[in-house]
Amino acid sequence: MGYRVVVAGATGNVGREMLNILAERQFPVDEIAALASRKSLGTEVSFGDKTIKTQDLDTFDFTSWDMALFAIGSDATKIYAPKAAAAGCVVIDNSSLYRYDPEIPLIVPEVNPQAVHGYAKKNIIANPNCSTAQMVVALKPLHDRATIKRVVVSTYQSVSGAGKEGMDELWEQTKAVYNPTSDVPPKKFQKEIAFNVIPHIDVFMEDGSTKEEWKMVAETKKIVDPSIKVTATCVRVPVFVGHSEAINIEFEEFLDEDEARDILREAPGIMVIDKREPGGYVTPKECVGDFATFISRIRQDSTVENGLNLWCVSDNLRKGAALNAVQIAELLGREVLKKG
Ligand SMILES: NC(=O)c1ccc[n+]([C@@H]2O[C@H](COP(=O)([O-])OP(=O)(O)OC[C@H]3O[C@@H](n4cnc5c(N)ncnc54)[C@H](OP(=O)(O)O)[C@@H]3O)[C@@H](O)[C@H]2O)c1
């Protein structure tokens, strides 16, 4: 006996990946429902070798469905997640709406799987921000060995992190560079993203940081350890899929770069590609479609006490969103619902 699973946002970047990954990982599905807005009613989406038609989220009855993977943005989540949860369907949500609610677990299964048992308070589990998810997978095994004091991270985030519209904007603006008769002004992004980089993701906060940067701070504390200090600069780059991060870590204890490399090689969800030669590292293009978080350029930082630098790359639609949500579904199944 398997699960009755809902994917809400099935026509979107993340929702489509959720369907792919549920099929790829042979999640025990008895029945699947793909939901989107009314305008997409009947749109066909793939689930393994099957094609399914999307239904209207607004009229869907969640009664007797086991779990719902949501990827529809905070505004719609606010309306529909409580409805699903009240009907007894456990919501695994990708938006930022519930991430900071102390009664809702925020989970990266390689890092804090034990938090799953907190789902029952609201029948909702939150999935972290894409840039946080890949970073904490790398931080956790190092923190367990040498205790992290402070992290300085700069991100290089792909346009798919801003949904389908973000990808379309990069594509259209890139074409317009070669065909200057058409003008594609910035809409989804604040400035032109083609052949450019933009140091601004999400809204500005009072202290001058952006909400994306704040999310990395707050979520790392909730998932790994509240005592870790994080400072982030989040940047959008003209890459379609795959987020990259340059991470500088300061530890309580000395951690040798070779030992750090060995620890990361053994850690769940991580693939170390770290040869000190041209091309001996991973770039976002190479991580697309993969499950792993890739770590390269591991090296001592001698400018601070007990410092280490590394480069971290992952498919933001997978580990940063859909894969992590499916891993949470697997964890919920294994530890709590116990079907399949
Ligand atoms: N992309 C990432 O790297 C990433 C990472 C972590 C978290 N997330 C989060 O995941 C969510 C989805 O992101 P995305 O990149 O997949 O966006 P997207 O490509 O723009 O897709 C949005 C999806 O939500 C559906 N939707 C929007 N409003 C709806 C409504 N009122 N009722 C029903 N369906 C509605 C859309 O349906 P229609 O096609 O019918 O409009 C579409 O299926 C967001 O909360 C985002 O913050 C994204």
JSON list of C-alpha atoms in Angstrom, two decimals, residues 96-299:
[
{"chain": "A", "resi": 96, "resn": "SER", "atom": "CA", "xyz": [8.75, 31.00, 2.73]},
{"chain": "A", "resi": 97, "resn": "LEU", "atom": "CA", "xyz": [5.38, 31.45, 4.49]},
{"chain": "A", "resi": 98, "resn": "TYR", "atom": "CA", "xyz": [5.85, 28.95, 7.33]},
{"chain": "A", "resi": 99, "resn": "ARG", "atom": "CA", "xyz": [9.64, 28.62, 7.55]},
{"chain": "A", "resi": 100, "resn": "TYR", "atom": "CA", "xyz": [10.06, 30.83, 10.61]},
{"chain": "A", "resi": 101, "resn": "ASP", "atom": "CA", "xyz": [6.99, 29.61, 12.54]},
{"chain": "A", "resi": 102, "resn": "PRO", "atom": "CA", "xyz": [8.35, 27.94, 15.69]},
{"chain": "A", "resi": 103, "resn": "GLU", "atom": "CA", "xyz": [5.50, 25.39, 15.54]},
{"chain": "A", "resi": 104, "resn": "ILE", "atom": "CA", "xyz": [6.43, 24.26, 12.03]},
{"chain": "A", "resi": 105, "resn": "PRO", "atom": "CA", "xyz": [9.53, 22.16, 11.37]},
{"chain": "A", "resi": 106, "resn": "LEU", "atom": "CA", "xyz": [11.97, 23.41, 8.72]},
{"chain": "A", "resi": 107, "resn": "ILE", "atom": "CA", "xyz": [13.78, 20.37, 7.41]},
{"chain": "A", "resi": 108, "resn": "VAL", "atom": "CA", "xyz": [16.77, 19.34, 5.35]},
{"chain": "A", "resi": 109, "resn": "PRO", "atom": "CA", "xyz": [16.73, 15.56, 5.78]},
{"chain": "A", "resi": 110, "resn": "GLU", "atom": "CA", "xyz": [20.55, 15.17, 5.77]},
{"chain": "A", "resi": 111, "resn": "VAL", "atom": "CA", "xyz": [20.80, 17.75, 8.57]},
{"chain": "A", "resi": 112, "resn": "ASN", "atom": "CA", "xyz": [17.84, 17.70, 10.99]},
{"chain": "A", "resi": 113, "resn": "PRO", "atom": "CA", "xyz": [15.65, 14.66, 10.19]},
{"chain": "A", "resi": 114, "resn": "GLN", "atom": "CA", "xyz": [14.58, 14.40, 13.83]},
{"chain": "A", "resi": 115, "resn": "ALA", "atom": "CA", "xyz": [12.53, 17.59, 13.40]},
{"chain": "A", "resi": 116, "resn": "VAL", "atom": "CA", "xyz": [9.95, 15.66, 11.33]},
{"chain": "A", "resi": 117, "resn": "HIS", "atom": "CA", "xyz": [8.10, 14.62, 14.47]},
{"chain": "A", "resi": 118, "resn": "GLY", "atom": "CA", "xyz": [7.07, 18.24, 15.00]},
{"chain": "A", "resi": 119, "resn": "TYR", "atom": "CA", "xyz": [4.85, 18.12, 11.90]},
{"chain": "A", "resi": 120, "resn": "ALA", "atom": "CA", "xyz": [1.75, 17.18, 13.87]},
{"chain": "A", "resi": 121, "resn": "LYS", "atom": "CA", "xyz": [1.23, 20.58, 15.55]},
{"chain": "A", "resi": 122, "resn": "LYS", "atom": "CA", "xyz": [0.00, 22.13, 12.29]},
{"chain": "A", "resi": 123, "resn": "ASN", "atom": "CA", "xyz": [0.18, 19.25, 9.80]},
{"chain": "A", "resi": 124, "resn": "ILE", "atom": "CA", "xyz": [2.67, 21.35, 7.85]},
{"chain": "A", "resi": 125, "resn": "ILE", "atom": "CA", "xyz": [6.42, 20.98, 7.20]},
{"chain": "A", "resi": 126, "resn": "ALA", "atom": "CA", "xyz": [8.47, 23.76, 5.60]},
{"chain": "A", "resi": 127, "resn": "ASN", "atom": "CA", "xyz": [11.16, 23.38, 2.99]},
{"chain": "A", "resi": 128, "resn": "PRO", "atom": "CA", "xyz": [14.04, 25.89, 3.16]},
{"chain": "A", "resi": 129, "resn": "ASN", "atom": "CA", "xyz": [15.14, 28.49, 0.66]},
{"chain": "A", "resi": 130, "resn": "CYS", "atom": "CA", "xyz": [17.19, 27.06, -2.21]},
{"chain": "A", "resi": 131, "resn": "SER", "atom": "CA", "xyz": [20.44, 28.78, -1.26]},
{"chain": "A", "resi": 132, "resn": "THR", "atom": "CA", "xyz": [20.12, 27.69, 2.38]},
{"chain": "A", "resi": 133, "resn": "ALA", "atom": "CA", "xyz": [19.40, 24.03, 1.56]},
{"chain": "A", "resi": 134, "resn": "GLN", "atom": "CA", "xyz": [22.64, 23.37, -0.31]},
{"chain": "A", "resi": 135, "resn": "MET", "atom": "CA", "xyz": [24.72, 25.39, 2.15]},
{"chain": "A", "resi": 136, "resn": "VAL", "atom": "CA", "xyz": [23.53, 23.58, 5.29]},
{"chain": "A", "resi": 137, "resn": "VAL", "atom": "CA", "xyz": [24.18, 20.18, 3.71]},
{"chain": "A", "resi": 138, "resn": "ALA", "atom": "CA", "xyz": [27.82, 21.27, 3.47]},
{"chain": "A", "resi": 139, "resn": "LEU", "atom": "CA", "xyz": [28.00, 23.01, 6.86]},
{"chain": "A", "resi": 140, "resn": "LYS", "atom": "CA", "xyz": [26.48, 20.31, 9.08]},
{"chain": "A", "resi": 141, "resn": "PRO", "atom": "CA", "xyz": [29.23, 17.62, 8.90]},
{"chain": "A", "resi": 142, "resn": "LEU", "atom": "CA", "xyz": [31.93, 20.27, 9.37]},
{"chain": "A", "resi": 143, "resn": "HIS", "atom": "CA", "xyz": [30.03, 21.82, 12.30]},
{"chain": "A", "resi": 144, "resn": "ASP", "atom": "CA", "xyz": [29.78, 18.39, 13.96]},
{"chain": "A", "resi": 145, "resn": "ARG", "atom": "CA", "xyz": [33.58, 18.05, 13.78]},
{"chain": "A", "resi": 146, "resn": "ALA", "atom": "CA", "xyz": [34.93, 21.53, 14.54]},
{"chain": "A", "resi": 147, "resn": "THR", "atom": "CA", "xyz": [31.98, 23.78, 15.59]},
{"chain": "A", "resi": 148, "resn": "ILE", "atom": "CA", "xyz": [31.28, 26.65, 13.21]},
{"chain": "A", "resi": 149, "resn": "LYS", "atom": "CA", "xyz": [31.42, 30.16, 14.69]},
{"chain": "A", "resi": 150, "resn": "ARG", "atom": "CA", "xyz": [30.81, 32.30, 11.61]},
{"chain": "A", "resi": 151, "resn": "VAL", "atom": "CA", "xyz": [29.98, 31.91, 7.93]},
{"chain": "A", "resi": 152, "resn": "VAL", "atom": "CA", "xyz": [30.50, 34.50, 5.17]},
{"chain": "A", "resi": 153, "resn": "VAL", "atom": "CA", "xyz": [28.67, 33.47, 2.02]},
{"chain": "A", "resi": 154, "resn": "SER", "atom": "CA", "xyz": [28.31, 35.05, -1.42]},
{"chain": "A", "resi": 155, "resn": "THR", "atom": "CA", "xyz": [25.78, 33.44, -3.75]},
{"chain": "A", "resi": 156, "resn": "TYR", "atom": "CA", "xyz": [25.59, 33.26, -7.54]},
{"chain": "A", "resi": 157, "resn": "GLN", "atom": "CA", "xyz": [21.91, 32.34, -8.03]},
{"chain": "A", "resi": 158, "resn": "SER", "atom": "CA", "xyz": [20.35, 31.20, -11.29]},
{"chain": "A", "resi": 159, "resn": "VAL", "atom": "CA", "xyz": [17.25, 32.79, -12.80]},
{"chain": "A", "resi": 160, "resn": "SER", "atom": "CA", "xyz": [15.15, 29.61, -12.36]},
{"chain": "A", "resi": 161, "resn": "GLY", "atom": "CA", "xyz": [15.10, 30.55, -8.66]},
{"chain": "A", "resi": 162, "resn": "ALA", "atom": "CA", "xyz": [12.66, 33.26, -9.75]},
{"chain": "A", "resi": 163, "resn": "GLY", "atom": "CA", "xyz": [10.31, 30.79, -11.46]},
{"chain": "A", "resi": 164, "resn": "LYS", "atom": "CA", "xyz": [9.31, 30.32, -15.09]},
{"chain": "A", "resi": 165, "resn": "GLU", "atom": "CA", "xyz": [9.08, 34.07, -15.65]},
{"chain": "A", "resi": 166, "resn": "GLY", "atom": "CA", "xyz": [12.69, 34.53, -14.56]},
{"chain": "A", "resi": 167, "resn": "MET", "atom": "CA", "xyz": [13.93, 31.97, -17.08]},
{"chain": "A", "resi": 168, "resn": "ASP", "atom": "CA", "xyz": [11.84, 33.54, -19.86]},
{"chain": "A", "resi": 169, "resn": "GLU", "atom": "CA", "xyz": [13.25, 37.00, -19.08]},
{"chain": "A", "resi": 170, "resn": "LEU", "atom": "CA", "xyz": [16.87, 35.83, -19.40]},
{"chain": "A", "resi": 171, "resn": "TRP", "atom": "CA", "xyz": [16.05, 33.96, -22.62]},
{"chain": "A", "resi": 172, "resn": "GLU", "atom": "CA", "xyz": [14.20, 36.89, -24.22]},
{"chain": "A", "resi": 173, "resn": "GLN", "atom": "CA", "xyz": [16.79, 39.49, -23.17]},
{"chain": "A", "resi": 174, "resn": "THR", "atom": "CA", "xyz": [19.65, 37.32, -24.43]},
{"chain": "A", "resi": 175, "resn": "LYS", "atom": "CA", "xyz": [17.94, 36.97, -27.83]},
{"chain": "A", "resi": 176, "resn": "ALA", "atom": "CA", "xyz": [17.34, 40.74, -27.89]},
{"chain": "A", "resi": 177, "resn": "VAL", "atom": "CA", "xyz": [21.08, 41.38, -27.52]},
{"chain": "A", "resi": 178, "resn": "TYR", "atom": "CA", "xyz": [21.60, 39.64, -30.87]},
{"chain": "A", "resi": 179, "resn": "ASN", "atom": "CA", "xyz": [18.45, 41.08, -32.42]},
{"chain": "A", "resi": 180, "resn": "PRO", "atom": "CA", "xyz": [18.40, 44.70, -31.22]},
{"chain": "A", "resi": 181, "resn": "THR", "atom": "CA", "xyz": [15.09, 45.44, -32.98]},
{"chain": "A", "resi": 182, "resn": "SER", "atom": "CA", "xyz": [13.21, 43.98, -30.02]},
{"chain": "A", "resi": 183, "resn": "ASP", "atom": "CA", "xyz": [13.40, 45.60, -26.60]},
{"chain": "A", "resi": 184, "resn": "VAL", "atom": "CA", "xyz": [12.88, 43.43, -23.48]},
{"chain": "A", "resi": 185, "resn": "PRO", "atom": "CA", "xyz": [12.85, 45.72, -20.43]},
{"chain": "A", "resi": 186, "resn": "PRO", "atom": "CA", "xyz": [13.42, 44.23, -16.96]},
{"chain": "A", "resi": 187, "resn": "LYS", "atom": "CA", "xyz": [10.20, 42.95, -15.38]},
{"chain": "A", "resi": 188, "resn": "LYS", "atom": "CA", "xyz": [10.89, 40.02, -13.07]},
{"chain": "A", "resi": 189, "resn": "PHE", "atom": "CA", "xyz": [14.38, 41.33, -12.21]},
{"chain": "A", "resi": 190, "resn": "GLN", "atom": "CA", "xyz": [15.28, 44.88, -11.18]},
{"chain": "A", "resi": 191, "resn": "LYS", "atom": "CA", "xyz": [17.84, 45.45, -13.96]},
{"chain": "A", "resi": 192, "resn": "GLU", "atom": "CA", "xyz": [18.69, 43.65, -17.18]},
{"chain": "A", "resi": 193, "resn": "ILE", "atom": "CA", "xyz": [19.87, 40.14, -16.28]},
{"chain": "A", "resi": 194, "resn": "ALA", "atom": "CA", "xyz": [21.31, 39.09, -19.66]},
{"chain": "A", "resi": 195, "resn": "PHE", "atom": "CA", "xyz": [25.12, 39.50, -19.60]},
{"chain": "A", "resi": 196, "resn": "ASN", "atom": "CA", "xyz": [24.85, 41.10, -16.16]},
{"chain": "A", "resi": 197, "resn": "VAL", "atom": "CA", "xyz": [24.77, 40.29, -12.42]},
{"chain": "A", "resi": 198, "resn": "ILE", "atom": "CA", "xyz": [22.35, 41.83, -9.92]},
{"chain": "A", "resi": 199, "resn": "PRO", "atom": "CA", "xyz": [23.19, 42.09, -6.18]},
{"chain": "A", "resi": 200, "resn": "HIS", "atom": "CA", "xyz": [19.55, 42.10, -5.13]},
{"chain": "A", "resi": 201, "resn": "ILE", "atom": "CA", "xyz": [17.16, 39.17, -4.51]},
{"chain": "A", "resi": 202, "resn": "ASP", "atom": "CA", "xyz": [13.81, 39.66, -2.75]},
{"chain": "A", "resi": 203, "resn": "VAL", "atom": "CA", "xyz": [12.93, 42.91, -0.91]},
{"chain": "A", "resi": 204, "resn": "PHE", "atom": "CA", "xyz": [15.25, 45.20, 1.04]},
{"chain": "A", "resi": 205, "resn": "MET", "atom": "CA", "xyz": [15.23, 44.99, 4.85]},
{"chain": "A", "resi": 206, "resn": "GLU", "atom": "CA", "xyz": [15.69, 47.94, 7.21]},
{"chain": "A", "resi": 207, "resn": "ASP", "atom": "CA", "xyz": [19.37, 47.17, 7.86]},
{"chain": "A", "resi": 208, "resn": "GLY", "atom": "CA", "xyz": [20.23, 47.30, 4.13]},
{"chain": "A", "resi": 209, "resn": "SER", "atom": "CA", "xyz": [20.37, 43.54, 3.62]},
{"chain": "A", "resi": 210, "resn": "THR", "atom": "CA", "xyz": [17.83, 41.79, 1.40]},
{"chain": "A", "resi": 211, "resn": "LYS", "atom": "CA", "xyz": [15.19, 39.27, 2.50]},
{"chain": "A", "resi": 212, "resn": "GLU", "atom": "CA", "xyz": [17.04, 36.51, 0.59]},
{"chain": "A", "resi": 213, "resn": "GLU", "atom": "CA", "xyz": [20.15, 37.26, 2.68]},
{"chain": "A", "resi": 214, "resn": "TRP", "atom": "CA", "xyz": [18.11, 37.36, 5.87]},
{"chain": "A", "resi": 215, "resn": "LYS", "atom": "CA", "xyz": [16.56, 33.99, 4.99]},
{"chain": "A", "resi": 216, "resn": "MET", "atom": "CA", "xyz": [20.01, 32.36, 4.79]},
{"chain": "A", "resi": 217, "resn": "VAL", "atom": "CA", "xyz": [20.82, 33.69, 8.28]},
{"chain": "A", "resi": 218, "resn": "ALA", "atom": "CA", "xyz": [17.52, 32.75, 9.95]},
{"chain": "A", "resi": 219, "resn": "GLU", "atom": "CA", "xyz": [17.16, 29.37, 8.27]},
{"chain": "A", "resi": 220, "resn": "THR", "atom": "CA", "xyz": [20.73, 28.24, 8.99]},
{"chain": "A", "resi": 221, "resn": "LYS", "atom": "CA", "xyz": [20.14, 29.03, 12.65]},
{"chain": "A", "resi": 222, "resn": "LYS", "atom": "CA", "xyz": [16.82, 27.11, 12.72]},
{"chain": "A", "resi": 223, "resn": "ILE", "atom": "CA", "xyz": [18.11, 24.06, 10.83]},
{"chain": "A", "resi": 224, "resn": "VAL", "atom": "CA", "xyz": [21.71, 23.69, 12.06]},
{"chain": "A", "resi": 225, "resn": "ASP", "atom": "CA", "xyz": [22.45, 25.70, 15.21]},
{"chain": "A", "resi": 226, "resn": "PRO", "atom": "CA", "xyz": [21.19, 29.08, 16.51]},
{"chain": "A", "resi": 227, "resn": "SER", "atom": "CA", "xyz": [24.70, 30.00, 17.65]},
{"chain": "A", "resi": 228, "resn": "ILE", "atom": "CA", "xyz": [26.17, 30.09, 14.12]},
{"chain": "A", "resi": 229, "resn": "LYS", "atom": "CA", "xyz": [26.67, 33.65, 12.83]},
{"chain": "A", "resi": 230, "resn": "VAL", "atom": "CA", "xyz": [25.98, 34.06, 9.11]},
{"chain": "A", "resi": 231, "resn": "THR", "atom": "CA", "xyz": [26.48, 37.04, 6.82]},
{"chain": "A", "resi": 232, "resn": "ALA", "atom": "CA", "xyz": [25.34, 36.70, 3.21]},
{"chain": "A", "resi": 233, "resn": "THR", "atom": "CA", "xyz": [25.41, 38.60, -0.09]},
{"chain": "A", "resi": 234, "resn": "CYS", "atom": "CA", "xyz": [22.92, 37.14, -2.56]},
{"chain": "A", "resi": 235, "resn": "VAL", "atom": "CA", "xyz": [23.44, 37.82, -6.25]},
{"chain": "A", "resi": 236, "resn": "ARG", "atom": "CA", "xyz": [21.40, 36.86, -9.32]},
{"chain": "A", "resi": 237, "resn": "VAL", "atom": "CA", "xyz": [23.50, 35.73, -12.29]},
{"chain": "A", "resi": 238, "resn": "PRO", "atom": "CA", "xyz": [22.59, 34.92, -15.91]},
{"chain": "A", "resi": 239, "resn": "VAL", "atom": "CA", "xyz": [22.58, 31.14, -15.44]},
{"chain": "A", "resi": 240, "resn": "PHE", "atom": "CA", "xyz": [19.38, 29.19, -16.14]},
{"chain": "A", "resi": 241, "resn": "VAL", "atom": "CA", "xyz": [19.66, 26.45, -13.48]},
{"chain": "A", "resi": 242, "resn": "GLY", "atom": "CA", "xyz": [22.11, 25.83, -10.64]},
{"chain": "A", "resi": 243, "resn": "HIS", "atom": "CA", "xyz": [23.05, 28.01, -7.70]},
{"chain": "A", "resi": 244, "resn": "SER", "atom": "CA", "xyz": [26.70, 28.49, -6.69]},
{"chain": "A", "resi": 245, "resn": "GLU", "atom": "CA", "xyz": [28.08, 29.74, -3.38]},
{"chain": "A", "resi": 246, "resn": "ALA", "atom": "CA", "xyz": [31.50, 30.87, -2.21]},
{"chain": "A", "resi": 247, "resn": "ILE", "atom": "CA", "xyz": [31.51, 29.99, 1.49]},
{"chain": "A", "resi": 248, "resn": "ASN", "atom": "CA", "xyz": [34.05, 31.14, 4.08]},
{"chain": "A", "resi": 249, "resn": "ILE", "atom": "CA", "xyz": [33.82, 29.36, 7.43]},
{"chain": "A", "resi": 250, "resn": "GLU", "atom": "CA", "xyz": [35.43, 30.16, 10.79]},
{"chain": "A", "resi": 251, "resn": "PHE", "atom": "CA", "xyz": [35.55, 27.30, 13.30]},
{"chain": "A", "resi": 252, "resn": "GLU", "atom": "CA", "xyz": [36.10, 27.05, 17.06]},
{"chain": "A", "resi": 253, "resn": "GLU", "atom": "CA", "xyz": [38.74, 24.39, 16.44]},
{"chain": "A", "resi": 254, "resn": "PHE", "atom": "CA", "xyz": [41.35, 23.98, 13.73]},
{"chain": "A", "resi": 255, "resn": "LEU", "atom": "CA", "xyz": [40.13, 21.87, 10.81]},
{"chain": "A", "resi": 256, "resn": "ASP", "atom": "CA", "xyz": [42.71, 20.84, 8.25]},
{"chain": "A", "resi": 257, "resn": "GLU", "atom": "CA", "xyz": [41.62, 21.14, 4.60]},
{"chain": "A", "resi": 258, "resn": "ASP", "atom": "CA", "xyz": [42.41, 17.46, 3.91]},
{"chain": "A", "resi": 259, "resn": "GLU", "atom": "CA", "xyz": [40.34, 16.33, 6.86]},
{"chain": "A", "resi": 260, "resn": "ALA", "atom": "CA", "xyz": [37.49, 18.63, 5.78]},
{"chain": "A", "resi": 261, "resn": "ARG", "atom": "CA", "xyz": [37.64, 17.07, 2.29]},
{"chain": "A", "resi": 262, "resn": "ASP", "atom": "CA", "xyz": [37.46, 13.56, 3.80]},
{"chain": "A", "resi": 263, "resn": "ILE", "atom": "CA", "xyz": [34.54, 14.53, 6.06]},
{"chain": "A", "resi": 264, "resn": "LEU", "atom": "CA", "xyz": [32.62, 16.01, 3.14]},
{"chain": "A", "resi": 265, "resn": "ARG", "atom": "CA", "xyz": [33.34, 12.95, 0.95]},
{"chain": "A", "resi": 266, "resn": "GLU", "atom": "CA", "xyz": [31.62, 10.77, 3.56]},
{"chain": "A", "resi": 267, "resn": "ALA", "atom": "CA", "xyz": [28.72, 13.13, 4.25]},
{"chain": "A", "resi": 268, "resn": "PRO", "atom": "CA", "xyz": [25.21, 12.36, 2.95]},
{"chain": "A", "resi": 269, "resn": "GLY", "atom": "CA", "xyz": [24.05, 14.26, -0.14]},
{"chain": "A", "resi": 270, "resn": "ILE", "atom": "CA", "xyz": [27.52, 15.57, -1.00]},
{"chain": "A", "resi": 271, "resn": "MET", "atom": "CA", "xyz": [29.84, 14.88, -3.92]},
{"chain": "A", "resi": 272, "resn": "VAL", "atom": "CA", "xyz": [33.37, 16.29, -3.65]},
{"chain": "A", "resi": 273, "resn": "ILE", "atom": "CA", "xyz": [35.06, 17.22, -6.94]},
{"chain": "A", "resi": 274, "resn": "ASP", "atom": "CA", "xyz": [38.21, 19.02, -5.91]},
{"chain": "A", "resi": 275, "resn": "LYS", "atom": "CA", "xyz": [41.28, 18.72, -8.12]},
{"chain": "A", "resi": 276, "resn": "ARG", "atom": "CA", "xyz": [43.68, 21.64, -8.08]},
{"chain": "A", "resi": 277, "resn": "GLU", "atom": "CA", "xyz": [43.93, 21.86, -11.84]},
{"chain": "A", "resi": 278, "resn": "PRO", "atom": "CA", "xyz": [42.00, 23.63, -14.61]},
{"chain": "A", "resi": 279, "resn": "GLY", "atom": "CA", "xyz": [38.46, 22.27, -14.66]},
{"chain": "A", "resi": 280, "resn": "GLY", "atom": "CA", "xyz": [38.90, 20.28, -11.44]},
{"chain": "A", "resi": 281, "resn": "TYR", "atom": "CA", "xyz": [35.80, 21.81, -9.86]},
{"chain": "A", "resi": 282, "resn": "VAL", "atom": "CA", "xyz": [32.05, 21.85, -10.57]},
{"chain": "A", "resi": 283, "resn": "THR", "atom": "CA", "xyz": [30.13, 24.64, -12.30]},
{"chain": "A", "resi": 284, "resn": "PRO", "atom": "CA", "xyz": [26.32, 25.08, -12.24]},
{"chain": "A", "resi": 285, "resn": "LYS", "atom": "CA", "xyz": [25.88, 23.76, -15.79]},
{"chain": "A", "resi": 286, "resn": "GLU", "atom": "CA", "xyz": [27.28, 20.40, -14.72]},
{"chain": "A", "resi": 287, "resn": "CYS", "atom": "CA", "xyz": [25.02, 19.97, -11.70]},
{"chain": "A", "resi": 288, "resn": "VAL", "atom": "CA", "xyz": [21.69, 20.27, -13.55]},
{"chain": "A", "resi": 289, "resn": "GLY", "atom": "CA", "xyz": [19.48, 17.22, -13.07]},
{"chain": "A", "resi": 290, "resn": "ASP", "atom": "CA", "xyz": [21.66, 15.83, -10.28]},
{"chain": "A", "resi": 291, "resn": "PHE", "atom": "CA", "xyz": [20.65, 15.07, -6.71]},
{"chain": "A", "resi": 292, "resn": "ALA", "atom": "CA", "xyz": [23.99, 15.93, -5.09]},
{"chain": "A", "resi": 293, "resn": "THR", "atom": "CA", "xyz": [25.37, 19.12, -3.64]},
{"chain": "A", "resi": 294, "resn": "PHE", "atom": "CA", "xyz": [28.84, 19.46, -5.17]},
{"chain": "A", "resi": 295, "resn": "ILE", "atom": "CA", "xyz": [31.79, 20.82, -3.20]},
{"chain": "A", "resi": 296, "resn": "SER", "atom": "CA", "xyz": [35.01, 22.06, -4.78]},
{"chain": "A", "resi": 297, "resn": "ARG", "atom": "CA", "xyz": [37.90, 24.45, -4.04]},
{"chain": "A", "resi": 298, "resn": "ILE", "atom": "CA", "xyz": [38.28, 23.34, -0.39]},
{"chain": "A", "resi": 299, "resn": "ARG", "atom": "CA", "xyz": [41.18, 25.30, 1.05]}
]
